[in-house]
Amino acid sequence: MYRVLLERAAEKDLGRLSSEMHDRVIAAIQALATNPRPPGCRKLVGSKNDWRIRVGDYRVIYEIADEIRIVRVNRVRHRREVYR
């Protein structure tokens, strides 16, 4: 099991989502505790340990620290604005 930590920016992003999308994203984030590299996840190019998962049109950007078993969620944004 990994510990999942939400950054302040990710908490703010979650607050802006509709209730249906919020529930879907929260379920995906909680699933990262058991499997931080689920099917469909992608490693971000140009970073050492940044990953992303898709939840509909939204992307969850997170880091994995395997040595201390922590997943740190950095951003939850719509796909058109997440990589800016």
mmCIF file of C-alpha atoms in Angstrom:
data_model
loop_
_atom_site.group_PDB
_atom_site.id
_atom_site.type_symbol
_atom_site.label_atom_id
_atom_site.label_comp_id
_atom_site.label_asym_id
_atom_site.label_seq_id
_atom_site.Cartn_x
_atom_site.Cartn_y
_atom_site.Cartn_z
ATOM 1 C CA MET A 1 0.000 0.000 0.000
ATOM 2 C CA TYR A 2 1.102 3.515 -0.832
ATOM 3 C CA ARG A 3 0.094 6.670 1.010
ATOM 4 C CA VAL A 4 -1.656 9.181 -1.240
ATOM 5 C CA LEU A 5 -1.031 12.853 -0.500
ATOM 6 C CA LEU A 6 -2.867 15.747 -2.155
ATOM 7 C CA GLU A 7 -1.039 18.987 -2.808
ATOM 8 C CA ARG A 8 -2.908 22.235 -2.094
ATOM 9 C CA ALA A 9 -3.247 22.919 -5.849
ATOM 10 C CA ALA A 10 -4.853 19.509 -6.405
ATOM 11 C CA GLU A 11 -7.345 20.158 -3.590
ATOM 12 C CA LYS A 12 -8.334 23.447 -5.217
ATOM 13 C CA ASP A 13 -8.682 21.740 -8.605
ATOM 14 C CA LEU A 14 -10.968 19.099 -7.070
ATOM 15 C CA GLY A 15 -13.146 21.816 -5.563
ATOM 16 C CA ARG A 16 -13.859 23.232 -9.023
ATOM 17 C CA LEU A 17 -15.163 19.953 -10.475
ATOM 18 C CA SER A 18 -18.802 18.948 -10.841
ATOM 19 C CA SER A 19 -19.994 16.486 -8.210
ATOM 20 C CA GLU A 20 -20.113 13.568 -10.676
ATOM 21 C CA MET A 21 -16.596 14.203 -12.001
ATOM 22 C CA HIS A 22 -15.339 14.863 -8.452
ATOM 23 C CA ASP A 23 -16.494 11.395 -7.359
ATOM 24 C CA ARG A 24 -14.879 9.728 -10.388
ATOM 25 C CA VAL A 25 -11.555 11.504 -9.823
ATOM 26 C CA ILE A 26 -11.542 10.717 -6.089
ATOM 27 C CA ALA A 27 -12.137 7.028 -6.844
ATOM 28 C CA ALA A 28 -9.223 7.034 -9.315
ATOM 29 C CA ILE A 29 -6.940 8.779 -6.807
ATOM 30 C CA GLN A 30 -7.854 6.318 -4.044
ATOM 31 C CA ALA A 31 -7.071 3.416 -6.390
ATOM 32 C CA LEU A 32 -3.507 4.757 -6.694
ATOM 33 C CA ALA A 33 -2.889 3.610 -3.106
ATOM 34 C CA THR A 34 -3.027 -0.039 -4.166
ATOM 35 C CA ASN A 35 -1.610 0.319 -7.690
ATOM 36 C CA PRO A 36 0.294 3.553 -8.424
ATOM 37 C CA ARG A 37 0.866 2.468 -12.037
ATOM 38 C CA PRO A 38 -2.584 1.310 -13.209
ATOM 39 C CA PRO A 39 -3.280 0.241 -16.789
ATOM 40 C CA GLY A 40 -3.391 3.295 -19.015
ATOM 41 C CA CYS A 41 -1.092 5.449 -16.900
ATOM 42 C CA ARG A 42 1.681 7.283 -18.729
ATOM 43 C CA LYS A 43 5.033 8.563 -17.591
ATOM 44 C CA LEU A 44 5.489 12.232 -18.438
ATOM 45 C CA VAL A 45 8.357 12.965 -20.815
ATOM 46 C CA GLY A 46 11.106 15.152 -19.389
ATOM 47 C CA SER A 47 10.505 14.336 -15.732
ATOM 48 C CA LYS A 48 12.034 11.749 -13.475
ATOM 49 C CA ASN A 49 9.012 10.371 -11.632
ATOM 50 C CA ASP A 50 5.893 12.232 -12.834
ATOM 51 C CA TRP A 51 2.959 10.181 -14.103
ATOM 52 C CA ARG A 52 -0.565 10.850 -15.341
ATOM 53 C CA ILE A 53 -3.852 8.997 -15.448
ATOM 54 C CA ARG A 54 -6.960 9.847 -17.451
ATOM 55 C CA VAL A 55 -10.370 10.278 -15.858
ATOM 56 C CA GLY A 56 -12.694 11.260 -18.691
ATOM 57 C CA ASP A 57 -11.472 14.586 -20.076
ATOM 58 C CA TYR A 58 -9.452 15.267 -16.918
ATOM 59 C CA ARG A 59 -5.883 14.325 -16.091
ATOM 60 C CA VAL A 60 -4.415 13.544 -12.674
ATOM 61 C CA ILE A 61 -0.698 14.409 -12.532
ATOM 62 C CA TYR A 62 1.201 12.718 -9.720
ATOM 63 C CA GLU A 63 4.648 11.654 -8.512
ATOM 64 C CA ILE A 64 5.596 8.236 -7.192
ATOM 65 C CA ALA A 65 8.254 7.835 -4.498
ATOM 66 C CA ASP A 66 8.753 4.057 -4.393
ATOM 67 C CA GLU A 67 11.429 4.072 -1.696
ATOM 68 C CA ILE A 68 9.080 5.675 0.868
ATOM 69 C CA ARG A 69 5.844 4.384 -0.743
ATOM 70 C CA ILE A 70 4.149 7.735 -1.298
ATOM 71 C CA VAL A 71 2.031 8.984 -4.197
ATOM 72 C CA ARG A 72 1.832 12.797 -4.289
ATOM 73 C CA VAL A 73 -1.002 14.193 -6.441
ATOM 74 C CA ASN A 74 0.052 17.548 -7.913
ATOM 75 C CA ARG A 75 -2.717 18.620 -10.300
ATOM 76 C CA VAL A 76 -6.192 17.628 -11.479
ATOM 77 C CA ARG A 77 -7.058 19.599 -14.596
ATOM 78 C CA HIS A 78 -8.938 19.410 -17.866
ATOM 79 C CA ARG A 79 -6.798 17.947 -20.633
ATOM 80 C CA ARG A 80 -6.560 21.226 -22.568
ATOM 81 C CA GLU A 81 -4.934 23.086 -19.677
ATOM 82 C CA VAL A 82 -3.110 20.521 -17.535
ATOM 83 C CA TYR A 83 0.279 20.633 -19.293
ATOM 84 C CA ARG A 84 0.669 24.433 -19.331
#
